[in-house]
XYZ file of C-alpha atoms in Angstrom:
744
model
C -8.913 -30.809 -61.112
C -12.001 -32.351 -62.254
C -15.066 -29.976 -62.298
C -17.734 -30.387 -59.744
C -20.454 -29.278 -61.801
C -22.225 -32.207 -63.499
C -21.041 -34.934 -60.906
C -24.570 -37.109 -59.605
C -24.055 -35.559 -55.955
C -26.465 -36.479 -53.091
C -28.111 -33.798 -51.560
C -25.719 -31.465 -49.727
C -28.246 -32.298 -46.179
C -29.130 -35.341 -47.061
C -27.632 -37.475 -44.160
C -28.942 -34.741 -42.229
C -32.675 -35.269 -43.337
C -32.025 -39.014 -43.016
C -30.522 -39.115 -39.529
C -33.141 -36.255 -37.899
C -30.558 -33.678 -37.674
C -31.437 -31.315 -39.986
C -32.810 -27.983 -38.494
C -36.003 -26.304 -39.762
C -37.736 -23.247 -38.549
C -39.875 -24.789 -35.546
C -36.976 -26.910 -34.319
C -35.246 -23.814 -32.848
C -37.985 -23.683 -30.228
C -36.081 -25.943 -28.467
C -33.223 -23.196 -28.344
C -35.090 -20.480 -27.664
C -35.986 -19.562 -23.975
C -38.536 -17.990 -22.912
C -40.905 -18.544 -25.883
C -44.723 -17.783 -26.596
C -47.044 -19.591 -28.562
C -49.401 -18.263 -30.821
C -52.851 -19.691 -31.867
C -55.351 -18.308 -34.484
C -58.941 -17.699 -33.557
C -60.372 -18.452 -36.736
C -64.171 -17.275 -38.140
C -66.703 -20.074 -38.413
C -68.481 -18.004 -41.889
C -67.272 -17.783 -45.474
C -68.213 -14.025 -45.763
C -69.221 -12.191 -42.719
C -68.478 -8.336 -40.790
C -67.191 -8.794 -37.199
C -69.669 -6.820 -35.347
C -67.992 -7.867 -32.103
C -64.599 -9.106 -30.973
C -64.384 -9.490 -27.006
C -60.664 -10.569 -26.020
C -61.477 -10.320 -22.260
C -62.105 -13.326 -21.420
C -59.014 -14.996 -23.433
C -57.169 -13.017 -20.178
C -58.892 -15.301 -17.846
C -57.308 -18.566 -19.084
C -53.943 -19.221 -17.451
C -50.806 -18.913 -19.338
C -52.577 -16.143 -21.875
C -49.822 -13.476 -22.271
C -51.157 -11.324 -25.039
C -54.213 -11.312 -27.677
C -53.003 -9.833 -31.092
C -55.836 -7.382 -32.605
C -55.868 -4.706 -35.405
C -55.306 -2.136 -32.761
C -52.467 -3.305 -32.302
C -50.624 -3.182 -35.599
C -48.196 0.299 -35.187
C -47.823 0.290 -38.934
C -50.200 -1.165 -42.231
C -52.587 -3.710 -41.299
C -52.026 -6.217 -44.422
C -50.189 -8.646 -45.156
C -50.289 -8.840 -49.411
C -48.356 -7.032 -51.601
C -51.507 -5.796 -53.419
C -52.998 -3.968 -49.920
C -56.216 -6.469 -49.993
C -55.027 -8.837 -47.316
C -56.092 -7.387 -43.898
C -54.022 -8.981 -40.933
C -56.632 -8.764 -38.734
C -59.675 -8.433 -40.279
C -62.728 -6.731 -39.789
C -64.633 -8.384 -42.934
C -63.872 -12.337 -43.009
C -63.630 -13.572 -46.328
C -63.346 -17.291 -46.018
C -64.239 -19.679 -43.438
C -61.121 -20.244 -41.076
C -59.965 -16.540 -41.750
C -57.981 -15.665 -38.301
C -59.497 -12.388 -37.004
C -56.972 -12.103 -34.305
C -54.512 -14.017 -32.508
C -53.731 -15.257 -28.672
C -50.321 -15.689 -27.334
C -49.705 -17.993 -24.535
C -46.909 -19.374 -22.666
C -47.720 -23.035 -23.710
C -49.268 -23.993 -26.948
C -52.308 -25.316 -25.141
C -52.577 -21.878 -23.373
C -53.158 -19.634 -26.700
C -55.243 -22.621 -28.126
C -58.123 -22.449 -25.061
C -57.171 -18.640 -25.039
C -58.271 -18.470 -28.783
C -61.273 -20.745 -27.974
C -62.484 -18.209 -25.533
C -62.486 -14.998 -27.615
C -65.720 -14.007 -28.330
C -67.017 -13.165 -31.875
C -69.996 -11.863 -33.243
C -70.396 -11.910 -37.157
C -73.324 -10.547 -39.377
C -72.920 -13.178 -42.221
C -72.978 -11.959 -45.623
C -73.409 -13.860 -48.976
C -70.613 -15.939 -50.264
C -69.391 -16.949 -53.560
C -67.751 -20.464 -53.483
C -67.708 -22.310 -56.587
C -66.248 -20.191 -59.940
C -69.031 -20.983 -61.846
C -71.054 -19.151 -59.265
C -68.568 -16.285 -59.380
C -68.741 -16.088 -63.307
C -72.931 -16.166 -63.006
C -72.327 -13.654 -60.660
C -69.796 -11.328 -62.736
C -67.604 -11.897 -59.516
C -64.188 -10.922 -60.693
C -60.754 -9.058 -59.594
C -57.688 -7.735 -60.971
C -56.850 -7.140 -65.033
C -58.293 -9.468 -67.660
C -55.199 -9.691 -70.400
C -55.205 -11.201 -73.797
C -52.962 -12.794 -75.822
C -53.878 -12.631 -79.326
C -52.162 -13.678 -83.153
C -54.353 -13.428 -86.646
C -57.462 -13.430 -87.150
C -59.323 -16.193 -85.216
C -62.870 -15.439 -86.639
C -61.560 -15.962 -90.272
C -59.655 -18.965 -89.248
C -62.550 -20.952 -87.840
C -65.056 -20.054 -90.367
C -62.668 -21.755 -92.841
C -61.482 -24.551 -90.828
C -62.562 -27.826 -92.046
C -63.229 -28.909 -88.667
C -64.360 -27.037 -85.766
C -65.115 -28.019 -81.837
C -66.326 -26.203 -79.014
C -66.255 -27.176 -75.003
C -65.267 -26.765 -71.545
C -62.523 -27.806 -69.950
C -62.563 -27.476 -66.034
C -59.811 -28.428 -63.727
C -59.492 -28.638 -59.716
C -56.687 -26.723 -57.430
C -54.370 -28.558 -55.432
C -53.064 -28.327 -51.816
C -49.468 -28.021 -51.928
C -49.233 -30.450 -48.559
C -45.635 -29.987 -47.831
C -44.068 -32.032 -44.908
C -43.280 -28.708 -42.789
C -46.490 -26.551 -42.580
C -45.924 -22.685 -42.385
C -43.708 -21.719 -39.369
C -42.492 -18.459 -38.245
C -39.916 -17.688 -35.288
C -39.538 -13.936 -34.241
C -37.287 -12.072 -31.367
C -36.013 -8.850 -30.529
C -32.719 -7.954 -29.550
C -31.705 -5.231 -26.891
C -31.082 -2.305 -29.989
C -34.827 -3.244 -31.158
C -33.518 -5.158 -34.300
C -36.403 -8.197 -35.333
C -35.182 -10.809 -36.487
C -37.189 -13.409 -38.154
C -36.668 -17.314 -38.712
C -39.450 -18.082 -41.354
C -39.875 -21.283 -43.781
C -40.433 -18.557 -46.607
C -39.700 -18.868 -50.537
C -39.200 -15.354 -50.337
C -37.413 -13.882 -47.346
C -37.055 -10.644 -48.567
C -40.610 -9.893 -49.446
C -41.289 -11.677 -46.052
C -38.991 -8.714 -44.618
C -40.810 -5.990 -46.565
C -43.775 -7.054 -45.348
C -43.003 -7.378 -41.346
C -41.361 -4.440 -41.779
C -44.513 -2.397 -43.136
C -46.887 -4.348 -40.658
C -44.351 -2.652 -37.567
C -43.721 0.530 -38.997
C -40.207 0.297 -39.690
C -37.765 0.098 -42.199
C -36.393 -2.983 -43.820
C -33.278 -2.642 -42.410
C -35.056 -3.298 -38.778
C -35.774 -6.414 -39.973
C -33.628 -9.507 -40.650
C -35.187 -12.349 -42.099
C -33.529 -15.851 -42.158
C -34.446 -19.213 -43.700
C -32.325 -22.096 -42.603
C -34.116 -24.539 -45.128
C -38.118 -25.670 -45.879
C -39.855 -28.961 -45.441
C -41.086 -28.291 -48.911
C -42.731 -25.281 -50.266
C -43.701 -25.826 -54.006
C -44.771 -22.190 -54.137
C -47.265 -22.577 -51.017
C -44.195 -20.479 -49.214
C -43.935 -17.956 -51.582
C -46.327 -15.320 -50.610
C -48.341 -16.740 -47.827
C -45.391 -16.816 -45.364
C -45.886 -12.778 -44.807
C -48.545 -12.593 -43.087
C -47.802 -15.272 -40.424
C -44.059 -14.197 -39.647
C -45.723 -10.222 -39.298
C -47.991 -12.141 -36.500
C -45.131 -13.232 -35.105
C -43.088 -10.484 -35.567
C -45.837 -8.120 -33.863
C -46.277 -10.546 -30.871
C -42.139 -10.050 -30.102
C -42.385 -6.475 -30.461
C -45.384 -5.784 -28.380
C -43.976 -8.409 -25.444
C -40.369 -8.233 -25.691
C -40.469 -12.272 -25.913
C -39.406 -14.492 -28.768
C -42.917 -16.108 -30.629
C -43.167 -18.842 -32.132
C -46.269 -19.641 -34.656
C -46.678 -22.399 -36.649
C -49.602 -24.062 -38.176
C -50.903 -27.389 -37.363
C -51.900 -29.219 -40.845
C -55.978 -28.502 -40.503
C -54.905 -24.759 -39.969
C -52.261 -24.668 -42.743
C -54.996 -26.649 -45.018
C -58.128 -24.223 -44.274
C -56.206 -21.059 -43.865
C -53.571 -20.803 -46.948
C -54.102 -20.662 -50.694
C -53.919 -23.881 -53.592
C -53.218 -24.027 -57.006
C -55.624 -22.217 -58.959
C -58.572 -24.468 -60.079
C -59.436 -22.875 -63.589
C -62.464 -23.169 -65.982
C -61.988 -23.034 -69.561
C -64.436 -22.557 -72.647
C -63.026 -22.831 -75.768
C -63.512 -22.892 -79.788
C -60.975 -24.664 -81.798
C -60.198 -25.333 -85.803
C -58.582 -28.094 -87.216
C -57.458 -28.197 -91.514
C -58.257 -31.762 -93.221
C -55.091 -32.960 -92.487
C -55.582 -32.205 -88.557
C -53.461 -29.346 -88.143
C -54.658 -26.527 -85.717
C -55.924 -23.382 -87.361
C -57.334 -21.343 -84.639
C -58.189 -21.613 -80.957
C -60.533 -19.024 -78.881
C -60.302 -19.583 -75.358
C -61.340 -18.056 -72.355
C -59.314 -18.593 -69.120
C -61.147 -17.782 -65.404
C -58.963 -19.204 -62.730
C -60.535 -19.420 -59.039
C -58.413 -16.891 -57.430
C -60.263 -16.811 -53.745
C -60.878 -13.763 -51.856
C -57.788 -12.146 -52.174
C -55.552 -11.378 -55.572
C -52.194 -12.820 -54.185
C -50.249 -13.970 -57.062
C -53.472 -14.347 -59.217
C -53.060 -12.162 -62.020
C -48.862 -13.361 -62.663
C -50.453 -16.706 -62.558
C -53.195 -16.004 -64.990
C -50.507 -14.473 -67.551
C -48.141 -17.865 -67.373
C -51.680 -19.895 -68.404
C -52.296 -17.617 -70.649
C -48.524 -17.776 -72.249
C -48.902 -21.777 -72.187
C -52.276 -22.632 -73.684
C -50.292 -23.529 -76.806
C -48.183 -25.619 -74.977
C -45.898 -27.362 -77.970
C -48.157 -26.993 -80.787
C -48.180 -23.749 -83.243
C -51.302 -22.380 -83.925
C -51.465 -19.564 -86.290
C -54.482 -17.945 -84.902
C -55.061 -17.708 -81.340
C -57.337 -15.593 -79.127
C -56.969 -16.590 -75.180
C -58.685 -14.147 -72.944
C -58.222 -14.226 -69.189
C -59.844 -13.388 -65.912
C -59.522 -13.967 -62.003
C -62.774 -14.894 -60.013
C -63.069 -13.576 -56.841
C -64.800 -16.244 -54.292
C -65.241 -16.635 -50.857
C -62.163 -19.216 -50.266
C -58.376 -19.231 -49.296
C -56.854 -17.224 -51.809
C -55.018 -19.372 -54.452
C -51.279 -18.590 -55.040
C -48.303 -19.594 -56.763
C -47.725 -23.986 -56.988
C -45.330 -25.412 -59.351
C -45.655 -24.748 -62.531
C -47.344 -21.517 -61.722
C -50.693 -21.314 -64.139
C -48.503 -23.171 -66.844
C -49.927 -26.377 -66.119
C -53.629 -25.090 -66.141
C -52.774 -23.595 -69.552
C -51.328 -26.249 -70.951
C -54.146 -28.782 -69.891
C -56.602 -26.646 -72.181
C -54.579 -27.407 -75.343
C -54.301 -31.362 -74.188
C -57.870 -31.723 -73.308
C -58.695 -30.253 -76.511
C -56.325 -32.713 -78.483
C -57.334 -35.722 -76.595
C -61.005 -35.180 -77.150
C -60.815 -33.974 -80.786
C -58.572 -36.917 -81.689
C -61.216 -39.542 -82.109
C -63.357 -37.058 -83.726
C -60.748 -36.183 -86.298
C -60.233 -39.773 -87.005
C -56.676 -39.267 -86.182
C -54.453 -41.193 -83.797
C -53.900 -38.988 -80.281
C -50.275 -39.423 -80.690
C -49.705 -38.487 -84.221
C -52.370 -35.595 -83.942
C -49.915 -34.059 -81.429
C -46.667 -35.088 -82.879
C -47.748 -33.252 -86.621
C -48.731 -29.813 -84.813
C -45.465 -29.411 -83.072
C -43.521 -26.013 -83.335
C -40.366 -26.265 -85.977
C -37.973 -23.277 -86.352
C -39.192 -20.234 -87.470
C -42.156 -19.978 -85.456
C -43.128 -17.973 -82.654
C -45.646 -18.254 -79.697
C -48.872 -16.257 -79.607
C -47.452 -13.517 -77.605
C -44.414 -13.054 -80.316
C -41.508 -14.499 -79.031
C -39.519 -17.261 -80.997
C -39.294 -20.675 -80.326
C -35.937 -21.727 -79.984
C -34.620 -25.271 -80.261
C -38.238 -26.355 -80.976
C -36.327 -29.714 -82.610
C -35.804 -30.465 -78.850
C -39.492 -31.470 -78.338
C -39.258 -33.825 -81.299
C -36.021 -35.135 -79.903
C -37.575 -36.130 -76.497
C -40.499 -37.266 -78.162
C -38.645 -40.014 -80.485
C -36.679 -40.758 -77.992
C -39.450 -41.635 -75.800
C -41.009 -43.620 -78.449
C -38.087 -45.949 -78.970
C -36.373 -46.112 -75.880
C -40.429 -47.081 -74.332
C -40.990 -49.526 -77.124
C -44.252 -47.349 -77.658
C -44.922 -48.751 -81.046
C -44.886 -52.354 -80.183
C -46.575 -51.879 -76.788
C -49.647 -49.584 -78.672
C -50.135 -53.421 -80.506
C -49.813 -55.421 -77.152
C -52.354 -52.847 -75.601
C -54.779 -53.162 -78.410
C -54.432 -56.939 -78.118
C -55.102 -56.893 -74.353
C -58.026 -54.399 -75.036
C -59.848 -56.884 -77.442
C -59.272 -59.997 -75.136
C -60.362 -58.490 -71.833
C -63.934 -56.997 -71.874
C -64.006 -55.617 -68.500
C -60.171 -54.348 -68.212
C -59.016 -51.796 -70.925
C -55.356 -50.290 -70.933
C -54.136 -47.150 -72.494
C -50.699 -46.177 -73.826
C -50.375 -42.301 -74.132
C -47.108 -39.716 -74.961
C -47.636 -36.045 -74.174
C -44.850 -33.322 -74.823
C -43.782 -30.352 -72.778
C -42.526 -26.933 -73.404
C -42.175 -24.631 -70.681
C -40.805 -21.033 -70.773
C -38.239 -20.121 -68.109
C -38.096 -16.903 -66.240
C -40.357 -14.790 -64.050
C -43.418 -13.130 -65.855
C -42.109 -9.727 -64.108
C -38.913 -8.841 -65.769
C -37.380 -7.110 -62.615
C -37.221 -10.377 -60.480
C -34.804 -12.092 -63.008
C -31.850 -10.941 -60.926
C -29.832 -12.370 -57.814
C -26.966 -11.823 -55.686
C -24.379 -13.691 -54.039
C -21.743 -13.353 -51.717
C -18.544 -15.301 -51.807
C -16.072 -15.315 -48.954
C -12.429 -17.102 -49.268
C -10.325 -17.442 -45.819
C -6.946 -17.264 -45.047
C -6.491 -21.152 -45.003
C -8.582 -21.408 -48.523
C -11.814 -22.793 -47.303
C -14.895 -20.940 -48.805
C -18.149 -19.676 -47.630
C -20.945 -18.616 -49.577
C -23.958 -17.045 -49.711
C -26.693 -16.669 -52.103
C -30.546 -15.432 -52.136
C -32.128 -18.298 -52.824
C -34.020 -20.918 -50.291
C -33.427 -24.629 -49.860
C -36.642 -26.443 -49.831
C -35.437 -29.941 -50.916
C -34.777 -29.440 -54.195
C -31.076 -29.212 -53.920
C -30.392 -25.226 -54.939
C -27.947 -25.566 -52.507
C -26.061 -28.169 -53.641
C -25.817 -26.822 -57.243
C -24.456 -24.089 -55.866
C -21.802 -25.601 -53.952
C -20.669 -27.389 -57.440
C -20.937 -24.250 -59.368
C -18.545 -22.318 -56.865
C -15.827 -25.331 -56.565
C -16.183 -25.670 -60.797
C -15.536 -21.871 -60.597
C -12.742 -21.370 -58.211
C -11.385 -24.587 -59.073
C -11.285 -26.359 -55.650
C -12.424 -29.115 -54.302
C -16.011 -29.711 -53.423
C -15.317 -30.506 -49.485
C -13.401 -26.866 -49.760
C -16.635 -24.956 -49.923
C -19.747 -24.684 -47.422
C -22.952 -22.999 -47.658
C -24.523 -20.372 -45.051
C -28.384 -19.965 -44.515
C -30.070 -17.550 -46.579
C -30.254 -14.454 -44.603
C -31.762 -10.488 -46.036
C -28.686 -9.252 -44.207
C -26.107 -10.854 -46.325
C -27.723 -10.690 -49.687
C -30.017 -7.999 -50.017
C -33.101 -7.480 -52.554
C -33.736 -11.170 -53.325
C -36.402 -12.389 -55.770
C -38.291 -15.483 -54.529
C -37.114 -19.220 -55.056
C -39.425 -20.067 -57.903
C -39.956 -19.707 -61.501
C -37.937 -22.970 -61.954
C -34.924 -19.880 -62.171
C -32.987 -20.125 -59.057
C -30.203 -22.209 -60.358
C -29.717 -19.797 -63.403
C -29.881 -16.633 -61.268
C -27.830 -17.372 -58.099
C -25.874 -19.741 -59.901
C -24.919 -16.996 -62.098
C -24.372 -14.763 -58.823
C -22.261 -17.201 -57.625
C -20.104 -17.776 -60.542
C -19.976 -13.903 -60.762
C -18.367 -13.554 -57.458
C -15.920 -16.363 -57.994
C -15.128 -14.944 -61.146
C -14.073 -11.496 -59.378
C -12.020 -13.321 -57.344
C -9.869 -15.443 -59.553
C -9.616 -12.157 -61.737
C -7.822 -10.903 -58.547
C -5.806 -13.816 -57.836
C -4.377 -13.702 -61.657
C -0.555 -13.091 -61.254
C -0.180 -14.022 -57.579
C 1.891 -17.099 -57.335
C 1.542 -20.384 -55.075
C 2.008 -24.126 -56.103
C -1.692 -24.496 -54.244
C -4.606 -23.021 -54.072
C -3.742 -22.447 -50.126
C -0.748 -21.045 -50.913
C -2.242 -18.361 -53.517
C -4.707 -17.224 -50.969
C -2.484 -16.631 -48.436
C -0.137 -14.869 -50.793
C -3.066 -12.716 -51.905
C -3.668 -11.771 -48.251
C -0.497 -10.928 -47.708
C -0.688 -8.954 -50.482
C -3.593 -7.148 -49.449
C -5.392 -8.669 -52.035
C -9.601 -8.693 -51.442
C -10.380 -11.976 -50.984
C -14.274 -12.078 -50.821
C -16.552 -10.644 -53.431
C -20.565 -9.955 -54.243
C -21.756 -11.326 -57.229
C -24.541 -10.261 -59.390
C -26.841 -11.879 -62.224
C -29.680 -10.515 -64.281
C -31.256 -12.298 -66.880
C -30.290 -10.955 -70.838
C -32.429 -10.374 -73.230
C -36.120 -10.909 -72.189
C -38.888 -7.662 -72.011
C -42.424 -8.131 -71.431
C -45.701 -5.566 -71.968
C -47.868 -6.544 -69.769
C -50.446 -4.031 -70.950
C -50.088 -5.747 -74.481
C -49.412 -9.360 -73.350
C -46.526 -9.896 -75.611
C -42.966 -9.603 -75.785
C -40.061 -12.053 -75.172
C -40.659 -13.295 -71.432
C -38.768 -16.153 -71.184
C -34.847 -16.947 -71.493
C -35.708 -20.257 -73.036
C -37.881 -23.273 -73.095
C -37.613 -26.727 -71.251
C -38.765 -29.749 -73.499
C -39.838 -32.870 -72.565
C -41.752 -36.042 -73.705
C -43.416 -38.882 -71.297
C -45.048 -42.030 -72.282
C -47.582 -43.192 -69.780
C -49.740 -46.886 -69.764
C -52.693 -47.483 -67.690
C -54.926 -50.268 -66.744
C -58.539 -49.294 -65.776
C -60.991 -51.996 -64.204
C -64.665 -51.234 -65.861
C -66.352 -52.058 -62.535
C -64.821 -49.253 -60.333
C -62.855 -47.292 -62.232
C -60.071 -47.713 -60.351
C -56.610 -47.836 -62.037
C -53.050 -48.530 -61.977
C -50.124 -47.090 -63.997
C -47.993 -49.565 -65.117
C -45.176 -48.148 -66.708
C -44.092 -44.470 -67.284
C -40.991 -43.319 -69.990
C -39.681 -39.935 -69.684
C -36.793 -37.538 -71.816
C -36.329 -34.485 -70.100
C -34.599 -31.487 -71.590
C -32.144 -29.967 -68.125
C -29.487 -28.465 -70.551
C -25.863 -29.793 -69.376
C -27.444 -31.097 -65.657
C -25.214 -29.245 -63.299
C -26.353 -32.221 -60.637
C -27.925 -35.247 -62.503
C -29.219 -36.772 -59.406
C -30.790 -33.959 -58.075
C -32.391 -33.247 -61.643
C -33.592 -37.160 -62.095
C -35.482 -36.643 -58.326
C -36.896 -33.786 -59.526
C -37.984 -35.409 -62.437
C -39.451 -37.832 -60.970
C -40.971 -36.145 -58.121
C -42.234 -33.254 -60.051
C -43.843 -35.974 -62.448
C -45.318 -37.578 -59.516
C -47.051 -34.450 -58.207
C -48.532 -33.697 -61.498
C -50.200 -37.017 -61.293
C -51.416 -36.306 -58.025
C -52.902 -33.268 -59.248
C -54.479 -34.668 -62.645
C -55.737 -37.894 -60.879
C -56.089 -38.239 -57.448
C -55.721 -34.818 -55.570
C -59.640 -33.618 -55.212
C -60.051 -30.454 -53.291
C -63.851 -30.065 -51.933
C -65.439 -26.906 -50.842
C -69.245 -27.409 -49.414
C -70.891 -24.728 -51.546
C -73.117 -24.098 -48.708
C -70.771 -22.765 -46.033
C -67.553 -22.489 -47.701
C -66.121 -25.301 -45.882
C -63.228 -27.098 -46.994
C -64.150 -30.732 -46.697
C -60.709 -31.970 -47.344
C -58.896 -31.094 -44.342
C -56.602 -33.678 -43.883
C -54.452 -36.855 -45.156
C -57.748 -38.620 -44.399
C -60.044 -36.799 -46.801
C -57.448 -35.491 -49.537
C -55.495 -37.919 -51.289
C -51.911 -38.026 -52.147
C -49.823 -39.854 -54.427
C -48.029 -42.265 -52.639
C -45.832 -45.419 -53.149
C -48.705 -47.840 -54.072
C -49.294 -45.167 -56.962
C -45.921 -45.401 -58.283
C -45.930 -47.344 -61.916
C -43.965 -50.381 -61.278
C -41.370 -48.976 -63.747
C -40.280 -45.465 -64.077
C -37.667 -44.814 -66.686
C -35.984 -41.359 -66.908
C -33.762 -40.042 -69.012
C -32.510 -36.682 -69.648
C -31.802 -35.569 -73.261
C -28.367 -35.519 -74.386
C -26.594 -32.731 -76.345
C -28.688 -30.173 -74.967
C -26.118 -27.440 -73.862
C -28.449 -24.030 -73.085
C -25.767 -21.051 -74.541
C -26.432 -18.062 -71.691
C -27.170 -20.248 -68.699
C -24.595 -21.253 -66.037
C -22.582 -24.078 -67.535
C -25.402 -24.457 -70.332
C -27.699 -25.980 -67.603
C -31.736 -25.530 -67.644
C -34.318 -25.451 -65.027
C -35.791 -28.693 -63.890
C -38.071 -27.656 -61.180
C -41.637 -26.693 -62.871
C -41.523 -28.607 -66.418
C -41.658 -31.904 -65.393
C -44.608 -31.648 -63.486
C -46.495 -31.518 -66.901
C -45.091 -34.515 -67.995
C -47.984 -36.312 -65.856
C -50.230 -35.141 -68.661
C -49.483 -38.621 -70.467
C -51.203 -40.547 -67.318
C -54.246 -38.819 -67.645
C -54.261 -39.053 -71.542
C -53.892 -42.953 -71.224
C -56.496 -42.828 -68.795
C -58.583 -41.434 -71.396
C -57.918 -43.465 -73.841
C -58.288 -46.608 -71.630
C -61.673 -45.338 -70.888
C -62.569 -44.680 -74.633
C -61.618 -48.358 -75.132
C -64.936 -49.263 -73.306
C -66.923 -47.883 -76.161
C -66.611 -48.254 -79.964
C -63.572 -47.095 -82.247
C -63.432 -43.292 -82.177
C -65.335 -42.631 -78.938
C -64.485 -39.331 -77.974
C -64.487 -39.198 -74.022
C -64.420 -36.372 -71.667
C -62.823 -36.887 -68.700
C -62.821 -34.543 -65.274
C -59.601 -33.057 -63.649
C -58.902 -34.697 -61.367
C -59.683 -38.195 -63.152
C -60.153 -40.046 -59.881
C -61.509 -43.542 -59.972
C -65.090 -42.247 -59.784
C -64.331 -39.795 -62.785
C -62.822 -42.363 -65.153
C -65.827 -44.706 -63.917
C -68.288 -42.298 -65.500
C -66.180 -41.589 -68.203
C -65.773 -45.347 -69.212
C -69.748 -45.657 -68.455
C -70.606 -42.438 -71.051
C -68.255 -44.665 -73.555
C -70.086 -47.967 -73.097
C -73.378 -46.231 -73.270
C -72.364 -44.792 -76.899
C -71.858 -48.433 -77.469
C -75.049 -49.758 -76.751
C -76.520 -47.173 -79.078
C -74.696 -48.181 -81.907
C -75.692 -51.553 -81.399
C -79.540 -50.633 -80.657
């Protein structure tokens, strides 16, 4: 039978999605009688102490059943893994922080009840911007350093030394489905939570310790998510705990679903970063040394800020060999939402620093940006600054060269030059950028997964694994893995929802590792079953299974997988943290209006390394989606806080611009890198979730080159991130100003 792995299948729930039949957490409300609805009481200050909380007026509102406060918590009043996130705080740490929750017979009753709660605050000084946090020395968590070589000596001997500051904004996840939880308690006191979570096990653990219960008292299920992107890795836990607490105290199911405005004002985003750097090149334009300090905006609590920072430090090299490196990291504490995981998990922020450096320094070195990047690629035998040998570095070059050829980049560069010479008020830019992204969790223990595979007497197969489905196609791939491993048709395999009472102690569906980890576990379970079936007679799969049952041979198995060959010393910031690197390259062409800074992306060509693809249609979709989301972060999505009062100004789609069809290039060509088998990964495949996001650097660099084209040859342009039309306009104005200086 033909292997199912490698077939270009549609998403396993595609038909359910497009017909509206797919159930998400909040859809279960209609199937749940006697339901109560939860609504938060949100503080109107960025930093304040709660001096009075009077919930009595809420009970005068018809339909209000219960107000949940810190006094109701039987266990630990904390929803974070660092014990620094009070579920019901007495000190407000960001504007919109929930100080209590109201339960009502209807959502409107809960809302009116929340409005009736009276709270007094002692307003405290607040730090909102990361630059203010740096000035005030407001930091939290560890301050790691990645270091190799002698940076001072290398900078002193370098032919060219440049310094600068690179800043980048955060990014709102803006998943289609906001945070949602539905909790109920059965007759035995067992707590069952339906949650839109990327990490059911951790949600289970947080709910248990808030309730003062054991993990075996709590079951968490995730049917599917309407997007996650990292925003549902840590942040769902507190909402699930509120729902579970309400269900425990009232004996009735409790539903908690955030409105879009609540979701944006209460949950974390991608970390914004501030970087100061000094870089040295030799006469030939080869990187010699980099001294950089990365400061991330962590918000009010640590959340995942430390591992996000660690990954940023481990990706500040991107695809480039830098002999001497010193990269410091620190997490700023600000009075904003607690920033959290987001697709790329710090990797994009670290990589953007080196790409910004090369884009700004290339004109000053008199070297074409494409050539400067290509000549600094890793080659075989070189290692990263943290000590991991770079395997298959030639794949970055292969992807790059294929993009250049298939995208007609050399010919189009000449066309861009001719266009710019003929158009004084409109300029084009064409840039190529690479990607080298490490795959595995920073924390070694998370690189494990489990699965449960049942073969029934009729030969049908049910699989359950620890990964969650958020639209990325993980379940599709797992069905293909199981069908291939067992040698059965796809229609013989069905997948059950992710539940903590089926597969325990799971890792988050994150770090682009879920297909590797859960696929390995599913295949292990299938291999166990096949081993038991050896020697069992039968002309068909169904006959062998029936015969095995009659012989009392076990037809189910629990599979397990752990990533081998990885290790990491967090104190020394050295080791071999990644199973492998995913490579890619993208070429983007843009056109910029010199009067407004408005721009269009004309064409994008991508070649990306996914190993031997488990599911090519899914992978191409992930590459396209990741690229567009990266372009949104780098060019459109502009989070704005009011530094005076900590209010998030961009609270809806009306004020926060997401990429849409109008921002898509008319031409978008995606090719999977051929002959890229990855030894040691399930069926030779590689991760695809996060690495494509960084392909969008090409758009930002093309905008830089188009803005520079308004100035004289050799103009170096500093470009804000996100490179909104306003930012591009001011960049091209500076380029024009340098031209005027030359004329004078």
